[in-house]
mmCIF file of N, CA and C in Angstrom:
data_model
loop_
_atom_site.group_PDB
_atom_site.id
_atom_site.type_symbol
_atom_site.label_atom_id
_atom_site.label_comp_id
_atom_site.label_asym_id
_atom_site.label_seq_id
_atom_site.Cartn_x
_atom_site.Cartn_y
_atom_site.Cartn_z
ATOM 1 N N MET A 336 -10.616 -24.838 10.092
ATOM 2 C CA MET A 336 -10.429 -24.344 9.537
ATOM 3 C C MET A 336 -9.860 -25.238 9.518
ATOM 4 N N THR A 337 -8.864 -26.001 8.669
ATOM 5 C CA THR A 337 -7.698 -27.008 8.151
ATOM 6 C C THR A 337 -6.356 -25.756 8.473
ATOM 7 N N GLU A 338 -4.523 -26.804 9.283
ATOM 8 C CA GLU A 338 -3.796 -25.959 8.615
ATOM 9 C C GLU A 338 -3.614 -25.545 8.174
ATOM 10 N N ARG A 339 -3.359 -26.301 6.579
ATOM 11 C CA ARG A 339 -3.463 -25.726 5.399
ATOM 12 C C ARG A 339 -3.644 -24.318 5.200
ATOM 13 N N GLU A 340 -5.068 -24.324 4.958
ATOM 14 C CA GLU A 340 -6.501 -22.854 5.176
ATOM 15 C C GLU A 340 -5.447 -21.808 5.069
ATOM 16 N N ARG A 341 -4.873 -22.121 7.269
ATOM 17 C CA ARG A 341 -4.607 -21.453 7.480
ATOM 18 C C ARG A 341 -3.091 -20.506 7.476
ATOM 19 N N ALA A 342 -2.654 -21.828 7.328
ATOM 20 C CA ALA A 342 -0.783 -21.300 6.609
ATOM 21 C C ALA A 342 -1.314 -20.222 4.899
ATOM 22 N N ARG A 343 -1.768 -20.933 3.881
ATOM 23 C CA ARG A 343 -2.004 -19.983 2.816
ATOM 24 C C ARG A 343 -2.892 -18.208 3.485
ATOM 25 N N ILE A 344 -3.459 -18.578 4.794
ATOM 26 C CA ILE A 344 -4.213 -17.181 5.153
ATOM 27 C C ILE A 344 -3.149 -15.832 6.392
ATOM 28 N N ARG A 345 -2.099 -17.277 5.533
ATOM 29 C CA ARG A 345 -0.665 -16.241 6.655
ATOM 30 C C ARG A 345 0.253 -15.861 5.534
ATOM 31 N N ARG A 346 0.267 -16.863 4.705
ATOM 32 C CA ARG A 346 1.278 -16.407 3.442
ATOM 33 C C ARG A 346 0.753 -14.952 2.559
ATOM 34 N N ALA A 347 -0.501 -14.880 2.884
ATOM 35 C CA ALA A 347 -1.574 -13.935 2.105
ATOM 36 C C ALA A 347 -1.426 -12.596 3.245
ATOM 37 N N ILE A 348 -0.952 -12.911 4.434
ATOM 38 C CA ILE A 348 -0.852 -11.290 5.055
ATOM 39 C C ILE A 348 0.470 -11.422 4.959
ATOM 40 N N SER A 349 1.937 -12.318 3.860
ATOM 41 C CA SER A 349 2.371 -11.714 4.063
ATOM 42 C C SER A 349 2.396 -11.322 3.279
ATOM 43 N N LEU A 350 2.003 -11.362 1.831
ATOM 44 C CA LEU A 350 2.524 -10.357 0.777
ATOM 45 C C LEU A 350 2.049 -9.471 1.465
ATOM 46 N N LEU A 351 0.811 -8.959 1.920
ATOM 47 C CA LEU A 351 0.030 -7.932 1.939
ATOM 48 C C LEU A 351 1.284 -6.945 2.502
ATOM 49 N N ARG A 352 1.286 -7.658 3.061
ATOM 50 C CA ARG A 352 2.536 -7.328 4.540
ATOM 51 C C ARG A 352 4.617 -6.116 3.216
ATOM 52 N N THR A 353 4.358 -6.928 2.487
ATOM 53 C CA THR A 353 5.427 -6.943 1.635
ATOM 54 C C THR A 353 4.377 -5.779 0.672
ATOM 55 N N GLN A 354 3.297 -6.620 0.393
ATOM 56 C CA GLN A 354 2.308 -5.262 -0.646
ATOM 57 C C GLN A 354 3.255 -3.756 -0.203
ATOM 58 N N ARG A 355 2.248 -3.724 1.613
ATOM 59 C CA ARG A 355 2.374 -1.666 2.237
ATOM 60 C C ARG A 355 4.109 -1.839 1.727
ATOM 61 N N ALA A 356 4.897 -2.904 2.310
ATOM 62 C CA ALA A 356 6.738 -2.323 2.051
ATOM 63 C C ALA A 356 6.865 -0.759 1.008
ATOM 64 N N ILE A 357 6.642 -1.807 0.389
ATOM 65 C CA ILE A 357 6.592 -0.902 -1.351
ATOM 66 C C ILE A 357 6.077 -0.161 -0.960
ATOM 67 N N LEU A 358 4.325 0.220 -1.247
ATOM 68 C CA LEU A 358 3.638 1.919 -1.545
ATOM 69 C C LEU A 358 4.410 2.697 -0.872
ATOM 70 N N LEU A 359 4.866 2.272 0.421
ATOM 71 C CA LEU A 359 4.595 3.680 1.393
ATOM 72 C C LEU A 359 6.124 3.563 0.692
ATOM 73 N N GLU A 360 7.832 3.356 0.687
ATOM 74 C CA GLU A 360 8.646 3.054 -0.919
ATOM 75 C C GLU A 360 8.086 4.461 -1.282
ATOM 76 N N ARG A 361 7.044 3.734 -2.573
ATOM 77 C CA ARG A 361 6.477 4.946 -3.852
ATOM 78 C C ARG A 361 5.986 6.040 -3.433
ATOM 79 N N LEU A 362 5.358 6.108 -2.191
ATOM 80 C CA LEU A 362 4.564 7.121 -0.906
ATOM 81 C C LEU A 362 6.015 8.122 -0.973
ATOM 82 N N GLU A 363 6.821 7.702 -0.264
ATOM 83 C CA GLU A 363 8.209 7.985 -0.200
ATOM 84 C C GLU A 363 8.722 9.484 -1.266
ATOM 85 N N GLU A 364 8.335 8.007 -2.529
ATOM 86 C CA GLU A 364 8.855 9.002 -3.033
ATOM 87 C C GLU A 364 8.847 9.745 -4.230
ATOM 88 N N ILE A 365 7.074 9.918 -4.400
ATOM 89 C CA ILE A 365 6.478 10.081 -4.850
ATOM 90 C C ILE A 365 6.924 12.563 -3.917
ATOM 91 N N ASN A 366 6.554 11.865 -2.659
ATOM 92 C CA ASN A 366 6.695 13.389 -1.525
ATOM 93 C C ASN A 366 7.948 13.912 -1.646
ATOM 94 N N GLU A 367 8.761 13.157 -1.985
ATOM 95 C CA GLU A 367 9.791 13.855 -2.038
ATOM 96 C C GLU A 367 9.591 13.875 -3.736
ATOM 97 N N ASN A 368 9.523 13.476 -4.394
ATOM 98 C CA ASN A 368 9.578 14.007 -5.672
ATOM 99 C C ASN A 368 8.528 14.960 -6.332
ATOM 100 N N LEU A 369 6.863 15.336 -5.261
ATOM 101 C CA LEU A 369 6.646 16.707 -4.815
ATOM 102 C C LEU A 369 7.411 17.552 -4.351
ATOM 103 N N ARG A 370 7.924 17.770 -3.416
ATOM 104 C CA ARG A 370 8.897 19.348 -3.223
ATOM 105 C C ARG A 370 9.269 19.929 -3.885
ATOM 106 N N ARG A 371 9.808 18.974 -5.313
ATOM 107 C CA ARG A 371 11.234 19.035 -6.568
ATOM 108 C C ARG A 371 9.854 20.244 -7.344
ATOM 109 N N VAL A 372 9.107 19.579 -8.160
ATOM 110 C CA VAL A 372 8.125 19.544 -8.714
ATOM 111 C C VAL A 372 7.183 21.625 -8.826
ATOM 112 N N PRO A 373 7.472 22.853 -10.340
ATOM 113 C CA PRO A 373 6.724 23.739 -9.482
ATOM 114 C C PRO A 373 4.856 23.622 -9.202
ATOM 115 N N ASN A 374 4.757 24.106 -8.784
ATOM 116 C CA ASN A 374 3.794 23.760 -8.301
ATOM 117 C C ASN A 374 2.505 23.995 -9.143
ATOM 118 N N PRO A 375 1.916 24.845 -10.136
ATOM 119 C CA PRO A 375 1.271 25.106 -11.219
ATOM 120 C C PRO A 375 1.974 24.137 -12.022
ATOM 121 N N SER A 376 1.682 22.528 -12.015
ATOM 122 C CA SER A 376 1.955 21.997 -13.802
ATOM 123 C C SER A 376 1.642 20.884 -13.496
ATOM 124 N N ARG A 377 1.663 20.021 -14.704
ATOM 125 C CA ARG A 377 0.692 18.841 -15.047
ATOM 126 C C ARG A 377 1.353 17.530 -14.083
ATOM 127 N N ALA A 378 2.764 17.854 -14.408
ATOM 128 C CA ALA A 378 3.806 16.704 -13.523
ATOM 129 C C ALA A 378 2.940 16.262 -11.680
ATOM 130 N N ARG A 379 3.277 17.827 -11.089
ATOM 131 C CA ARG A 379 2.432 18.106 -10.259
ATOM 132 C C ARG A 379 1.163 17.086 -10.091
ATOM 133 N N ARG A 380 -0.158 18.216 -10.967
ATOM 134 C CA ARG A 380 -0.963 17.570 -10.711
ATOM 135 C C ARG A 380 -1.039 15.512 -10.227
ATOM 136 N N GLU A 381 0.254 15.054 -11.857
ATOM 137 C CA GLU A 381 0.223 13.607 -12.342
ATOM 138 C C GLU A 381 0.532 13.393 -10.644
ATOM 139 N N LEU A 382 1.217 13.807 -10.213
ATOM 140 C CA LEU A 382 2.122 13.431 -8.960
ATOM 141 C C LEU A 382 1.276 12.936 -7.906
ATOM 142 N N LEU A 383 0.677 14.279 -7.493
ATOM 143 C CA LEU A 383 -0.421 14.574 -6.493
ATOM 144 C C LEU A 383 -1.984 12.874 -6.285
ATOM 145 N N ALA A 384 -3.060 12.963 -7.985
ATOM 146 C CA ALA A 384 -3.457 11.723 -8.044
ATOM 147 C C ALA A 384 -2.028 10.129 -7.635
ATOM 148 N N ALA A 385 -1.251 10.300 -8.232
ATOM 149 C CA ALA A 385 -0.844 9.059 -7.853
ATOM 150 C C ALA A 385 -0.825 8.420 -6.292
ATOM 151 N N ARG A 386 -0.265 9.695 -6.124
ATOM 152 C CA ARG A 386 -0.264 9.646 -4.243
ATOM 153 C C ARG A 386 -1.265 9.755 -3.151
ATOM 154 N N ALA A 387 -3.244 9.840 -4.376
ATOM 155 C CA ALA A 387 -4.596 9.188 -3.760
ATOM 156 C C ALA A 387 -4.542 8.161 -4.023
ATOM 157 N N SER A 388 -3.533 8.040 -5.002
ATOM 158 C CA SER A 388 -4.463 6.669 -5.575
ATOM 159 C C SER A 388 -3.802 5.589 -3.895
ATOM 160 N N ILE A 389 -2.070 5.644 -4.093
ATOM 161 C CA ILE A 389 -1.478 4.743 -3.199
ATOM 162 C C ILE A 389 -2.454 5.542 -2.080
ATOM 163 N N ARG A 390 -1.765 6.752 -0.892
ATOM 164 C CA ARG A 390 -2.633 5.901 -0.078
ATOM 165 C C ARG A 390 -4.449 4.881 0.189
ATOM 166 N N GLU A 391 -4.897 5.403 -1.172
ATOM 167 C CA GLU A 391 -6.120 4.378 -1.145
ATOM 168 C C GLU A 391 -5.648 2.838 -0.712
ATOM 169 N N ALA A 392 -5.156 2.736 -1.870
ATOM 170 C CA ALA A 392 -4.086 1.261 -1.844
ATOM 171 C C ALA A 392 -4.336 0.725 -0.341
ATOM 172 N N LEU A 393 -3.161 1.176 0.868
ATOM 173 C CA LEU A 393 -2.506 1.082 2.154
ATOM 174 C C LEU A 393 -3.899 1.862 2.632
ATOM 175 N N ARG A 394 -5.372 1.733 1.871
ATOM 176 C CA ARG A 394 -6.002 1.858 2.941
ATOM 177 C C ARG A 394 -6.768 0.246 3.290
ATOM 178 N N LEU A 395 -6.469 0.127 2.046
ATOM 179 C CA LEU A 395 -7.591 -1.386 1.699
ATOM 180 C C LEU A 395 -6.275 -2.396 1.919
ATOM 181 N N ASN A 396 -5.162 -2.448 1.474
ATOM 182 C CA ASN A 396 -4.269 -3.029 1.946
ATOM 183 C C ASN A 396 -5.006 -3.397 3.290
ATOM 184 N N ALA A 397 -5.029 -2.230 4.401
ATOM 185 C CA ALA A 397 -4.546 -2.267 5.851
ATOM 186 C C ALA A 397 -5.540 -3.040 5.978
ATOM 187 N N ALA A 398 -7.202 -2.714 5.288
ATOM 188 C CA ALA A 398 -8.558 -3.511 5.444
ATOM 189 C C ALA A 398 -8.052 -4.770 5.704
ATOM 190 N N ALA A 399 -7.250 -5.282 4.231
ATOM 191 C CA ALA A 399 -7.445 -7.083 3.868
ATOM 192 C C ALA A 399 -6.296 -7.588 5.175
ATOM 193 N N ILE A 400 -5.437 -6.520 4.994
ATOM 194 C CA ILE A 400 -5.247 -7.731 6.844
ATOM 195 C C ILE A 400 -5.762 -7.421 7.617
ATOM 196 N N ARG A 401 -6.120 -6.469 8.334
ATOM 197 C CA ARG A 401 -7.143 -7.065 9.243
ATOM 198 C C ARG A 401 -8.417 -8.412 9.372
ATOM 199 N N LEU A 402 -9.038 -8.189 8.550
ATOM 200 C CA LEU A 402 -9.932 -9.211 7.702
ATOM 201 C C LEU A 402 -9.277 -10.235 7.623
ATOM 202 N N LEU A 403 -7.841 -11.052 7.345
ATOM 203 C CA LEU A 403 -7.879 -11.661 7.271
ATOM 204 C C LEU A 403 -6.931 -12.138 8.457
ATOM 205 N N ARG A 404 -6.630 -11.914 9.214
ATOM 206 C CA ARG A 404 -6.477 -11.824 11.263
ATOM 207 C C ARG A 404 -7.373 -11.900 11.401
ATOM 208 N N SER A 405 -8.043 -11.476 11.678
ATOM 209 C CA SER A 405 -9.705 -11.774 12.140
ATOM 210 C C SER A 405 -10.471 -13.804 11.834
ATOM 211 N N VAL A 406 -9.646 -14.085 10.634
ATOM 212 C CA VAL A 406 -10.795 -15.442 10.290
ATOM 213 C C VAL A 406 -9.729 -16.390 10.645
ATOM 214 N N LEU A 407 -7.814 -16.086 10.916
ATOM 215 C CA LEU A 407 -8.178 -17.062 11.776
ATOM 216 C C LEU A 407 -8.036 -16.958 14.025
#
């Protein structure tokens, strides 16, 4: 593997870490909003769906970082 390829992988890992930080921040906001929204409501269902989606994105993000690190 060339140094150029390694640099590209490092940049990709860096971008994935940035994405992870943004996703974690958004997840925190959703959890905070869930505390204020009444239980049986459409807004709550939408927030729960968004939270599940972000959790899945975080799982995939971590897997991508692991894979890229293993290539290095």
